[in-house]
Amino acid sequence: MADHAAQAVNFAAASKAALQDSELRGNFRRAMDGLMTKRAVQFADGQEWHRMRALAASVRLRALSKLPELLEQLETNLTRNGIQVHWAATTAEANAITLEIMRKANATLAVKGKSMVTEEMHLNAFLEDHGIEVLESDLGEYIVQLDGTMPSHIIMPAIHLNTKQIAHLFKQKIKDAASTGEDAAALTDLARRILRQKFMNAGVGMSGVNAAVAETGTLCLIENEGNGRMCTTVPPVHIAFMGLEKVVEKLEDVPPIISLLPRSATGQPITTYVNMISSPRKEGEKDGPREIHVVILDNGRSSVYADPELRDTLRCIRCGACMNHCPVYTKVGGHAYQAPYPGPIGKILVPQMEGLAKRGEMPHACTMCNACVEICPVKIPIVEIMGRLRVEAVRPGTAVKDAGAQASRTEALVWKGWAAMNSSPLAYRLATTALSTVGNAAPASLPLLKDWTNVRSKPRFAAKTLHDLARKKGIPDV
Amino acid sequence: MSDARAAILGTLRRTRDAHPLTPPPSDFAPLAEKQWPPEERLPRIRRLMEAVHTEFLEATEADWPTVVTDFLTREGAATLLYAPETIDGAVLANAGPGGSLHLIPYDRPIDDFKQQMFEGIDAGLTGTLGAIADTGSLILWPSAQEPRLLSLVPHIHVALLRADALYDSFWQAMRDGRWADGMPTNALLISGPSKTADIEQTLAYGVHGPKRLVVVIVR
Ligand code: SF4
């Protein structure tokens, strides 16, 4: 979005601070270890895993191969079913559409199930500025909202906090929290009582969408808590938010996603609820919303789609497994990224949405260990895309917003020198001989060298170059 | 916002046509192969659902109303919301309430008794379309006769499962039932009572939906 663009987000500074916080690091370490173990149990049968993920990847790729047609078919079928469809190119447009629906419905309170798209939109802040209360109802989101922060994980928003910290937060923010102590069950029950009142009274319920079926005009939502069902059944109006990539072609394409998503995310065979919505309340039905709206958001996705290599980013089914397995995410936590999507998927998605001027650091926050690629249920080549974005960041171009924003003259010069040295045998020999004789005298504190030697010992040049040694053995230069 | 619509679809079409994508074929065999011998399905469903705190009762077509009302009375429930227009609902009403349990028919729009629904109902009774062996899930298609909130708002959800309505997988149930030919307003899979692990990975049951799920196997 143009209005809050370009101010670069400083990941390095934020992660440095996070690394000092031993409580935070402990919280993440414990959580991620648990999630990885539980996931591994679900995929103990390697054959099944390989074939299922090939199926899920094919479902997502088929959807992307027909994306414009499927979105039109989805719109036709949703409309036929009585669901109203809205298109938003930007988050500002999506916010405006939402506000208008809320005003028409005379609603001043909305309850929301988990929706990462509304995090992209900063919807809560926007509606609050217009005098509308939005209450997050997913327990993790509720905790984060009470705390005035943002989710640190796309599946488990409050994973950065431990029970003690949450109990303290409840005590500070909720009147009758005194008796709950530090017991997760008691804290959960307190939230249940508060939120049930809100479900009953809200004029609008909001939700995300895990998959939208073009063939039947069906919105699929999965969840454990029942808040998603509450938001989509109790209030008279339901607004569902989806990124435009969430469409699938056939109803039959849903089971592969439902099979892999919860197993990858939390290691459970299935979520408590799979909720498939195809219509508002029909004549004679006694409950369910009278109106359903679907907001289809672009927010940079169509540019991601435009590039055949970057397009793979849009396969994502938002399971969060890549976060759980990322050595960087596990150490710095979700907030260091200061983005709606942290971890590996965030590192490739957010720079494409918000531009490389603002998010140029993100693709570098990666060791390229490939752990995320190995567990991604739809086989996104995350690391390849990361490499591509690193190139885009320094080379002016049109594929990604603000391409070339990270270009540095010094860096370009160094590489030019490197290329020159390597393309002339004489220059190469001179340079390597010089480095092997005097290179070790260069102090570790030299400007460019310092960034490396700060946290590592300075490598030593060997007294003889590899060429010298080879020549001595009688291997001729070619 | 039809401008946005035209612009978005235009970009997608143009860039897709410039770089078309050929997806690999979708091989559904790994889903089709998820099969269990008929006698193993129910024990598997039970094991998976009990692992997430679902409770099971055994009954017959003749005695399930008594089994349900006895159980609820024992558990201290005072009110049971049911669907009077369904066959099961009629059978229940005919059998009459057991002990101190009040039967409350869901016979009007929710808008007329929201407060009572949220604050005055202990249990709700629904049927099911069957259950799925792969994941341990009940299939529900709520309807005008058996509304959606019956299985969501009451603290205890009691679900009748006919022992012969068992499927191997979600995929199989969907294909056998030809769901794609006409989806209901709402179709649900329910695999346990509502739960969360949002507080430090500690599982807690009964967040926003039912605190207890009781499956009555009717033979
Ligand atoms: S990139 Fe893959 S692993 Fe990461 S959230 Fe998306 S689907 Fe899951």
XYZ file of C-alpha atoms and ligand atoms in Angstrom:
705
model
C 0.000 0.000 0.000
C 1.303 3.381 -0.993
C 0.471 5.145 2.268
C 2.733 3.158 4.571
C 5.383 2.105 2.096
C 9.123 2.248 1.772
C 10.232 2.794 5.391
C 12.480 -0.250 5.684
C 11.564 -2.678 8.447
C 14.573 -3.532 10.540
C 14.515 -7.274 11.063
C 18.116 -7.469 12.242
C 17.577 -5.112 15.165
C 14.316 -6.760 16.188
C 15.827 -10.231 16.075
C 18.811 -9.119 18.114
C 16.446 -7.950 20.825
C 14.455 -11.193 20.620
C 17.608 -13.265 21.003
C 18.331 -11.587 24.353
C 14.924 -12.597 25.713
C 15.497 -16.015 27.222
C 11.870 -16.461 28.312
C 10.704 -15.838 24.744
C 13.278 -18.214 23.341
C 12.251 -20.874 25.817
C 8.583 -20.463 24.872
C 9.321 -20.913 21.180
C 11.783 -23.728 21.600
C 9.336 -25.792 23.660
C 6.421 -25.110 21.340
C 8.282 -25.801 18.111
C 9.849 -29.009 19.427
C 6.409 -30.251 20.444
C 4.836 -29.365 17.108
C 7.585 -30.988 15.068
C 7.329 -34.218 17.057
C 3.543 -34.367 16.728
C 3.702 -33.714 13.009
C 6.289 -36.440 12.483
C 3.986 -38.972 14.146
C 1.217 -38.124 11.671
C 3.486 -38.710 8.712
C 5.201 -41.844 9.951
C 4.226 -43.563 6.694
C 6.665 -41.959 4.260
C 4.943 -43.391 1.196
C 1.613 -41.954 2.201
C 3.205 -38.583 2.890
C 4.918 -38.414 -0.503
C 1.823 -39.395 -2.437
C -0.533 -37.176 -0.457
C 1.643 -34.110 -0.850
C 1.992 -34.795 -4.571
C -1.808 -34.877 -4.701
C -2.207 -31.696 -2.652
C 0.401 -29.897 -4.752
C -1.395 -30.969 -7.934
C -4.691 -29.657 -6.567
C -3.154 -26.279 -5.844
C -1.284 -26.140 -9.155
C -4.405 -27.048 -11.105
C -6.266 -24.261 -9.328
C -3.512 -21.783 -10.188
C -3.424 -22.950 -13.805
C -7.079 -21.919 -14.170
C -7.145 -19.143 -11.591
C -9.093 -16.461 -13.499
C -11.686 -18.932 -14.782
C -12.115 -20.547 -11.363
C -12.580 -17.192 -9.655
C -15.325 -16.375 -12.148
C -16.944 -19.754 -11.652
C -16.699 -19.306 -7.890
C -18.366 -15.911 -8.155
C -21.161 -17.297 -10.344
C -21.870 -20.169 -7.990
C -21.620 -18.146 -4.792
C -23.993 -15.582 -6.276
C -26.385 -18.293 -7.392
C -26.314 -19.616 -3.826
C -27.239 -16.190 -2.476
C -23.753 -15.175 -1.276
C -22.604 -11.671 -2.218
C -19.143 -11.343 -3.744
C -16.890 -8.275 -3.456
C -13.517 -7.739 -5.108
C -10.770 -5.636 -3.541
C -7.510 -4.753 -5.274
C -5.988 -3.242 -2.132
C -6.409 -3.618 1.600
C -7.846 -0.084 1.679
C -10.592 -1.162 -0.705
C -11.292 -4.273 1.353
C -11.567 -2.173 4.512
C -13.958 0.248 2.817
C -16.152 -2.619 1.582
C -16.267 -4.063 5.096
C -17.197 -0.753 6.655
C -20.029 -0.292 4.190
C -21.456 -3.736 4.925
C -21.227 -3.040 8.668
C -22.989 0.300 8.264
C -25.769 -1.148 6.138
C -26.270 -3.787 8.805
C -26.278 -1.123 11.534
C -23.683 -3.173 13.351
C -21.381 -1.746 15.989
C -19.916 -5.036 17.203
C -18.260 -7.712 15.095
C -16.890 -11.030 16.273
C -14.105 -12.488 14.216
C -12.780 -16.005 13.777
C -9.183 -16.408 12.710
C -8.412 -14.610 9.475
C -4.876 -13.782 8.395
C -6.203 -11.708 5.491
C -7.764 -9.283 7.967
C -4.332 -9.012 9.608
C -2.975 -7.899 6.236
C -5.760 -5.317 6.145
C -5.228 -4.060 9.710
C -8.995 -4.335 9.760
C -9.476 -4.113 13.530
C -7.672 -0.792 13.811
C -9.507 0.556 10.777
C -12.971 -0.343 12.094
C -12.151 0.867 15.579
C -11.261 4.242 14.064
C -14.813 4.245 12.733
C -16.361 3.457 16.083
C -16.883 -0.263 15.514
C -15.721 -2.847 18.026
C -14.133 -5.972 16.603
C -13.538 -8.802 18.968
C -11.165 -11.611 18.111
C -12.711 -14.892 19.200
C -10.013 -17.457 18.491
C -8.485 -17.827 21.952
C -4.959 -17.101 20.751
C -6.085 -14.064 18.775
C -8.143 -12.908 21.753
C -5.053 -13.056 23.970
C -2.980 -11.149 21.433
C -5.709 -8.533 21.045
C -5.910 -8.080 24.838
C -2.152 -7.629 24.839
C -2.309 -5.043 22.059
C 0.221 -6.928 19.939
C 0.001 -9.034 16.807
C -0.019 -12.789 16.187
C 3.441 -14.338 16.320
C 2.413 -17.487 14.436
C -0.275 -17.950 11.788
C -1.777 -21.020 13.455
C -1.024 -20.332 17.113
C -1.124 -16.571 17.501
C -0.132 -16.434 21.184
C 2.582 -19.051 21.071
C 5.167 -16.503 22.248
C 3.529 -16.326 25.672
C 3.510 -18.910 28.440
C 0.651 -19.665 30.826
C 2.099 -17.462 33.514
C 2.317 -14.489 31.183
C -1.230 -15.048 29.918
C -2.589 -15.344 33.462
C -0.884 -12.068 34.297
C -2.375 -10.427 31.197
C -5.893 -11.648 32.027
C -5.538 -10.363 35.565
C -4.557 -6.946 34.274
C -7.218 -6.667 31.593
C -10.255 -8.628 32.760
C -12.249 -7.733 35.850
C -13.213 -11.189 37.110
C -9.947 -12.924 36.306
C -8.747 -12.940 39.884
C -9.803 -16.522 40.581
C -8.426 -18.231 37.487
C -4.853 -18.492 38.718
C -2.343 -19.915 36.284
C -4.485 -22.755 35.048
C -4.985 -23.050 31.269
C -8.410 -24.677 31.666
C -9.680 -21.959 34.011
C -8.341 -19.208 31.742
C -10.011 -20.862 28.757
C -13.295 -21.086 30.618
C -13.166 -17.416 31.490
C -12.666 -16.523 27.837
C -15.592 -18.817 26.958
C -17.937 -16.937 29.256
C -16.900 -13.522 27.987
C -17.011 -14.421 24.314
C -20.360 -16.229 24.434
C -21.968 -12.926 25.395
C -20.310 -11.329 22.387
C -21.364 -14.045 19.926
C -24.922 -13.539 21.088
C -24.878 -9.785 20.597
C -22.666 -9.196 17.571
C -24.273 -7.797 14.440
C -21.622 -9.225 12.163
C -19.465 -12.347 12.245
C -16.194 -12.419 10.338
C -14.064 -15.321 9.216
C -11.300 -16.359 6.899
C -11.569 -19.090 4.276
C -9.344 -22.176 4.033
C -10.611 -23.171 0.615
C -13.362 -21.878 -1.660
C -14.835 -24.420 -4.061
C -15.547 -23.066 -7.539
C -17.644 -26.057 -8.594
C -20.251 -25.667 -5.847
C -19.754 -22.157 -4.443
C -18.734 -23.466 -1.019
C -16.564 -21.853 1.653
C -14.550 -24.299 3.772
C -13.290 -23.378 7.204
C -11.445 -25.573 9.636
C -10.967 -24.953 13.349
C -10.903 -26.551 16.777
C -12.576 -24.088 19.068
C -16.056 -23.626 17.625
C -15.560 -19.883 17.413
C -15.436 -20.115 13.630
C -18.810 -21.835 13.618
C -20.140 -19.264 16.088
C -18.993 -16.347 13.923
C -20.461 -17.895 10.783
C -23.768 -19.056 12.296
C -24.972 -16.803 15.105
C -24.715 -13.163 13.894
C -27.230 -12.072 11.235
C -24.454 -11.126 8.794
C -21.322 -13.101 7.947
C -18.360 -11.597 6.080
C -15.695 -14.040 4.850
C -12.293 -12.771 3.735
C -10.138 -14.662 1.288
C -6.965 -14.095 -0.686
C -7.703 -14.667 -4.359
C -5.500 -17.778 -4.421
C -7.726 -19.704 -2.004
C -9.988 -21.129 -4.707
C -9.970 -24.829 -5.658
C -11.680 -26.333 -8.672
C -13.726 -29.232 -7.338
C -15.327 -30.261 -4.087
C -13.222 -33.405 -4.352
C -10.117 -31.204 -4.091
C -10.982 -30.322 -0.502
C -10.226 -33.680 1.217
C -6.520 -33.690 0.253
C -6.108 -30.222 1.767
C -8.122 -31.128 4.858
C -6.000 -34.240 5.228
C -2.652 -32.450 5.114
C -3.329 -29.097 6.739
C -4.095 -30.091 10.352
C -1.525 -32.892 10.332
C 1.169 -30.479 9.140
C 0.069 -27.647 11.377
C -0.475 -29.207 14.779
C -0.070 -32.939 14.289
C -3.739 -33.744 14.720
C -5.445 -36.077 12.237
C -8.203 -33.536 11.660
C -9.493 -30.363 13.273
C -12.519 -30.628 15.538
C -14.676 -28.847 12.978
C -14.714 -28.835 9.207
C -17.336 -26.243 8.353
C -18.590 -26.024 4.767
C -20.876 -23.123 3.996
C -22.751 -22.832 0.715
C -25.592 -20.446 1.392
C -27.086 -17.950 3.833
C -30.174 -18.940 5.828
C -32.797 -20.282 3.439
C -36.545 -19.846 3.703
C -37.752 -22.000 6.568
C -34.333 -22.511 8.169
C -34.189 -21.459 11.795
C -30.628 -20.214 12.125
C -27.602 -19.090 10.204
C -26.831 -15.598 8.898
C -29.353 -13.943 6.592
C -26.549 -12.395 4.560
C -23.145 -13.741 3.594
C -20.503 -11.595 1.918
C -17.208 -12.803 0.513
C -14.408 -10.295 0.086
C -11.829 -11.503 -2.436
C -8.571 -9.665 -1.831
C -5.704 -9.168 -4.246
C -3.186 -7.029 -2.284
C -0.262 -7.855 -4.545
C -1.212 -11.459 -5.239
C -1.889 -10.831 -8.925
C 1.683 -9.543 -9.326
C 3.011 -12.603 -7.522
C 0.972 -14.639 -9.983
C 2.387 -12.799 -12.981
C 5.859 -14.299 -12.601
C 5.989 -18.012 -13.448
C 8.600 -18.749 -10.773
C 7.240 -16.555 -7.985
C 3.717 -17.841 -8.688
C 4.443 -20.953 -6.624
C 4.198 -18.753 -3.523
C 0.425 -18.845 -4.056
C 0.158 -22.605 -3.572
C 0.381 -22.060 0.172
C -2.410 -23.475 2.341
C -1.186 -21.605 5.450
C -0.431 -24.591 7.641
C 2.428 -22.876 9.435
C 4.625 -25.997 9.385
C 7.443 -24.080 7.729
C 7.585 -21.792 10.762
C 7.703 -24.726 13.155
C 10.692 -26.177 11.316
C 12.614 -22.973 10.640
C 15.825 -22.566 12.690
C 15.606 -18.792 12.345
C 11.930 -18.473 13.297
C 12.397 -20.794 16.269
C 15.135 -18.576 17.655
C 13.830 -15.083 17.008
C 10.075 -15.792 17.228
C 7.309 -14.338 15.124
C 7.298 -10.710 16.211
C 10.811 -9.989 14.967
C 9.481 -10.137 11.414
C 6.939 -7.380 12.167
C 4.702 -8.821 9.470
C 1.356 -10.596 9.239
C 3.145 -13.698 7.941
C 6.411 -14.579 9.718
C 8.812 -17.446 9.065
C 9.639 -18.972 5.684
C 6.319 -18.313 3.947
C 6.409 -14.747 5.283
C 9.921 -14.266 4.010
C 8.812 -14.986 0.456
C 5.269 -13.615 0.546
C 5.549 -10.344 2.439
C 8.379 -8.828 0.351
C 6.303 -9.500 -2.744
C 3.218 -7.884 -1.206
C 4.851 -4.902 0.420
C 7.885 -4.383 -1.779
C 11.621 -4.845 -1.380
C 12.266 -1.303 -0.196
C 10.356 -2.027 2.980
C 10.994 -5.765 3.206
C 14.375 -6.217 1.553
C 15.870 -7.795 4.662
C 13.324 -10.575 4.908
C 14.606 -12.928 2.188
C 18.025 -12.765 3.846
C 16.739 -14.010 7.206
C 17.299 -17.561 6.017
C 20.095 -20.096 6.287
C 18.848 -21.925 3.181
C 18.809 -25.159 5.162
C 15.784 -26.368 3.170
C 13.919 -27.701 6.231
C 10.767 -25.814 5.201
C 10.860 -27.188 1.670
C 11.066 -30.729 2.965
C 7.944 -30.451 5.100
C 5.786 -28.097 3.014
C 2.630 -30.115 2.236
C 2.215 -28.475 -1.168
C 5.914 -28.608 -2.086
C 6.587 -24.900 -2.470
C 10.224 -24.341 -3.478
C 10.536 -21.748 -0.701
C 14.329 -21.570 -0.758
C 14.529 -21.132 -4.523
C 12.032 -18.300 -4.332
C 14.069 -16.821 -1.482
C 17.165 -16.864 -3.711
C 15.259 -15.258 -6.529
C 14.052 -12.466 -4.221
C 17.632 -11.815 -3.090
C 18.507 -11.229 -6.715
C 15.415 -9.091 -7.269
C 16.389 -6.982 -4.275
C 19.629 -5.837 -5.884
C 18.698 -5.804 -9.559
C 16.261 -3.215 -10.876
C 13.400 -4.982 -12.632
C 9.647 -5.252 -12.844
C 8.808 -8.650 -11.385
C 8.719 -7.554 -7.755
C 7.701 -4.247 -6.248
C 10.734 -2.020 -5.536
C 13.148 -4.437 -7.200
C 16.689 -3.131 -6.934
C 15.937 -1.240 -3.733
C 18.724 -3.032 -1.883
C 21.321 -2.478 -4.600
C 24.621 -1.264 -3.129
C 27.411 0.322 -5.118
C 30.104 -1.152 -2.958
C 28.663 -4.608 -3.317
C 28.331 -4.219 -7.084
C 31.941 -3.008 -7.245
C 33.238 -5.897 -5.187
C 31.519 -8.382 -7.474
C 32.824 -6.581 -10.548
C 36.340 -6.855 -9.174
C 35.741 -10.504 -8.358
C 34.559 -11.181 -11.903
C 37.540 -9.354 -13.416
C 39.956 -11.280 -11.228
C 38.401 -14.604 -12.197
C 38.269 -13.964 -15.905
C 41.977 -13.276 -16.426
C 44.549 -15.962 -15.496
C 47.153 -13.323 -14.804
C 44.905 -11.253 -12.547
C 43.837 -14.398 -10.759
C 47.406 -15.519 -10.128
C 48.467 -12.114 -8.922
C 45.493 -11.760 -6.621
C 45.755 -15.215 -5.052
C 49.498 -14.898 -4.569
C 48.995 -11.520 -2.915
C 46.304 -12.881 -0.616
C 48.338 -15.906 0.409
C 51.328 -13.772 1.288
C 49.814 -10.666 2.876
C 46.088 -11.513 3.176
C 46.427 -12.724 6.745
C 47.763 -9.355 7.784
C 44.397 -7.698 7.089
C 42.862 -6.874 10.483
C 39.540 -8.471 11.342
C 38.153 -5.028 12.025
C 38.275 -3.823 8.397
C 34.930 -2.227 7.465
C 33.434 -4.964 5.255
C 35.239 -7.811 6.972
C 33.910 -6.771 10.352
C 30.322 -7.868 9.565
C 31.617 -11.390 9.137
C 34.286 -11.527 11.848
C 31.969 -10.054 14.469
C 30.543 -13.462 15.155
C 33.048 -15.760 13.462
C 36.778 -16.200 13.476
C 38.579 -14.763 10.479
C 39.426 -17.431 7.915
C 43.142 -17.883 7.263
C 44.625 -17.926 3.802
C 46.886 -20.917 3.138
C 50.533 -20.099 2.492
C 50.363 -21.801 -0.893
C 47.446 -21.505 -3.300
C 45.713 -24.583 -4.605
C 47.147 -23.804 -8.038
C 50.706 -23.771 -6.653
C 50.162 -27.112 -5.000
C 48.658 -28.630 -8.116
C 51.420 -27.321 -10.303
C 53.969 -28.818 -7.955
C 52.288 -32.183 -8.450
C 52.748 -31.777 -12.177
C 49.117 -30.968 -12.976
C 49.241 -28.441 -15.793
C 47.141 -25.261 -15.942
C 44.522 -25.392 -18.651
C -15.844 -2.331 -6.866
C -16.287 -3.851 -10.310
C -13.178 -1.905 -11.408
C -11.127 -4.043 -9.084
C -12.778 -7.164 -10.435
C -11.977 -6.339 -14.057
C -8.427 -5.269 -13.222
C -7.665 -8.357 -11.149
C -9.131 -10.845 -13.596
C -7.490 -9.005 -16.490
C -4.035 -9.235 -14.916
C -4.493 -12.874 -13.989
C -5.634 -13.820 -17.457
C -2.946 -11.858 -19.270
C -0.071 -13.117 -17.162
C -1.327 -16.690 -17.077
C -1.642 -16.706 -20.867
C 1.879 -15.299 -21.155
C 3.193 -18.077 -18.877
C 0.715 -20.961 -18.918
C 1.115 -23.615 -16.293
C 0.575 -27.315 -16.867
C -0.318 -28.969 -13.571
C 0.587 -32.603 -12.923
C -2.444 -34.921 -12.910
C -4.218 -35.340 -9.573
C -3.913 -38.938 -8.468
C -6.527 -39.562 -5.780
C -5.322 -43.128 -5.188
C -3.750 -42.357 -1.785
C -7.204 -41.233 -0.604
C -9.027 -44.087 -2.335
C -6.698 -46.555 -0.632
C -7.660 -45.390 2.833
C -9.906 -48.384 3.556
C -10.653 -50.521 6.570
C -12.511 -53.824 6.872
C -16.108 -53.037 7.959
C -15.599 -54.533 11.411
C -12.600 -52.308 12.082
C -14.258 -49.016 11.218
C -16.275 -48.472 14.366
C -13.478 -49.414 16.796
C -11.148 -47.087 14.915
C -13.634 -44.217 14.996
C -14.112 -44.794 18.688
C -10.402 -44.890 19.423
C -9.665 -41.707 17.464
C -12.582 -39.806 18.942
C -11.979 -40.984 22.491
C -8.420 -39.743 22.160
C -9.926 -36.244 21.920
C -12.360 -36.756 24.833
C -15.469 -37.898 22.949
C -17.741 -40.124 25.050
C -19.643 -43.125 23.664
C -22.908 -44.799 24.626
C -24.381 -47.985 23.162
C -28.077 -48.278 22.356
C -30.658 -49.863 20.080
C -33.394 -48.330 17.947
C -35.808 -49.280 20.721
C -34.019 -47.879 23.734
C -31.900 -44.947 22.635
C -34.301 -42.287 23.983
C -34.038 -43.863 27.433
C -30.274 -44.256 27.139
C -29.963 -40.558 26.261
C -32.321 -39.202 28.889
C -30.922 -41.468 31.602
C -27.404 -40.404 30.789
C -28.251 -36.709 30.790
C -30.201 -36.944 34.008
C -27.283 -38.728 35.616
C -24.924 -36.017 34.431
C -27.124 -33.353 35.974
C -28.464 -31.809 32.762
C -31.807 -30.055 33.223
C -32.650 -29.206 29.612
C -32.329 -30.977 26.268
C -32.898 -29.090 23.029
C -34.069 -31.313 20.185
C -35.445 -31.162 16.650
C -39.159 -32.052 16.835
C -39.611 -32.221 13.062
C -37.124 -35.030 12.511
C -37.977 -38.712 12.912
C -35.535 -39.024 15.808
C -37.051 -35.934 17.395
C -40.547 -37.396 17.146
C -39.360 -40.670 18.665
C -37.740 -38.800 21.543
C -40.838 -36.672 22.180
C -42.994 -39.802 22.126
C -40.818 -41.537 24.661
C -41.254 -38.537 26.906
C -38.700 -36.920 29.178
C -36.892 -39.065 31.657
C -36.778 -37.928 35.264
C -36.187 -34.241 35.741
C -34.950 -33.568 32.204
C -36.909 -30.943 30.259
C -37.267 -31.453 26.524
C -37.191 -28.187 24.625
C -38.142 -28.249 20.949
C -36.079 -26.175 18.498
C -39.241 -25.113 16.681
C -38.754 -21.403 15.994
C -36.065 -19.141 14.558
C -33.083 -18.563 16.820
C -33.813 -14.835 16.755
C -36.801 -15.521 19.040
C -34.874 -17.282 21.799
C -31.186 -16.437 21.508
C -30.836 -15.627 25.175
C -32.408 -18.907 26.253
C -30.292 -20.805 23.719
C -27.070 -19.371 25.127
C -27.946 -19.291 28.782
C -30.625 -21.875 29.461
C -29.771 -25.037 27.513
C -27.580 -27.826 28.814
C -27.673 -30.325 25.972
C -28.608 -30.644 22.299
C -29.531 -33.787 20.369
C -28.836 -34.323 16.672
C -28.661 -37.163 14.225
C -25.700 -37.715 11.919
C -25.249 -38.875 8.338
C -22.601 -41.282 9.517
C -18.984 -41.287 10.580
C -15.546 -41.491 8.971
C -13.008 -44.155 9.915
C -9.927 -42.358 8.598
C -10.108 -39.420 10.982
C -12.826 -40.299 13.500
C -15.361 -37.717 12.408
C -19.142 -37.408 12.448
C -20.880 -36.086 9.337
C -23.742 -33.648 9.884
C -25.895 -31.827 7.394
C -27.969 -29.485 9.518
C -31.324 -28.577 7.976
C -34.489 -26.556 8.436
C -35.754 -29.390 10.652
C -32.477 -29.900 12.520
C -30.834 -26.463 12.755
C -27.123 -25.678 12.904
C -26.881 -24.377 16.450
C -28.162 -27.621 17.985
C -24.684 -29.078 17.695
C -22.837 -25.899 18.685
C -24.292 -23.845 21.506
C -25.485 -26.396 24.134
C -22.744 -27.474 26.541
C -23.274 -31.148 25.739
C -23.806 -32.325 22.178
C -25.440 -35.735 21.960
C -25.197 -37.248 18.468
C -26.911 -40.407 17.257
C -24.724 -42.566 15.040
C -26.264 -45.501 13.198
C -23.730 -48.310 13.358
C -24.195 -49.133 9.678
C -23.510 -45.621 8.360
C -19.728 -45.744 8.348
C -17.364 -44.508 5.671
C -13.668 -45.047 5.151
C -12.715 -41.472 4.343
C -14.136 -37.994 3.883
C -13.366 -38.339 0.192
C -15.348 -41.576 -0.040
C -18.339 -40.158 1.855
C -18.360 -37.143 -0.433
C -18.231 -39.243 -3.587
C -20.693 -41.924 -2.517
C -23.144 -39.272 -1.386
C -22.622 -37.197 -4.553
C -22.170 -34.066 -2.454
C -21.004 -32.020 -5.427
C -24.463 -32.353 -7.018
C -25.998 -30.172 -4.347
C -24.419 -28.876 -1.193
C -26.637 -28.000 1.769
C -26.520 -24.599 3.453
C -24.021 -26.080 5.885
C -22.155 -29.379 5.945
C -20.040 -30.314 8.943
C -17.497 -32.789 10.122
C -17.276 -32.943 13.905
C -14.442 -34.883 15.490
C -14.742 -34.141 19.193
C -15.826 -31.526 21.704
C -14.497 -28.034 21.022
C -10.904 -27.598 22.144
C -7.915 -25.295 22.149
C -4.204 -25.474 22.784
C -3.681 -21.743 22.495
C -2.431 -21.387 26.056
C 1.058 -22.834 26.001
C 0.111 -25.925 24.034
C -2.011 -27.177 26.914
C -5.130 -28.896 25.586
C -8.311 -27.526 27.117
C -11.767 -28.803 26.142
C -14.909 -26.712 25.850
C -13.760 -23.406 24.455
C -16.573 -21.880 22.442
C -18.544 -24.888 21.259
C -19.729 -27.901 23.286
C -17.677 -28.939 26.298
C -18.697 -32.547 25.803
C -19.517 -34.638 22.757
C -21.478 -37.813 23.434
C -21.919 -40.239 20.542
C -24.731 -42.735 20.902
C -24.091 -45.789 18.719
C -27.479 -47.060 17.650
C -27.607 -50.660 16.396
S 4.636 -22.473 2.703
Fe 4.062 -24.634 2.871
S 4.678 -25.169 4.976
Fe 4.613 -22.909 4.898
S 2.553 -22.341 5.563
Fe 2.477 -22.514 3.330
S 1.813 -24.609 2.928
Fe 2.494 -24.561 5.063
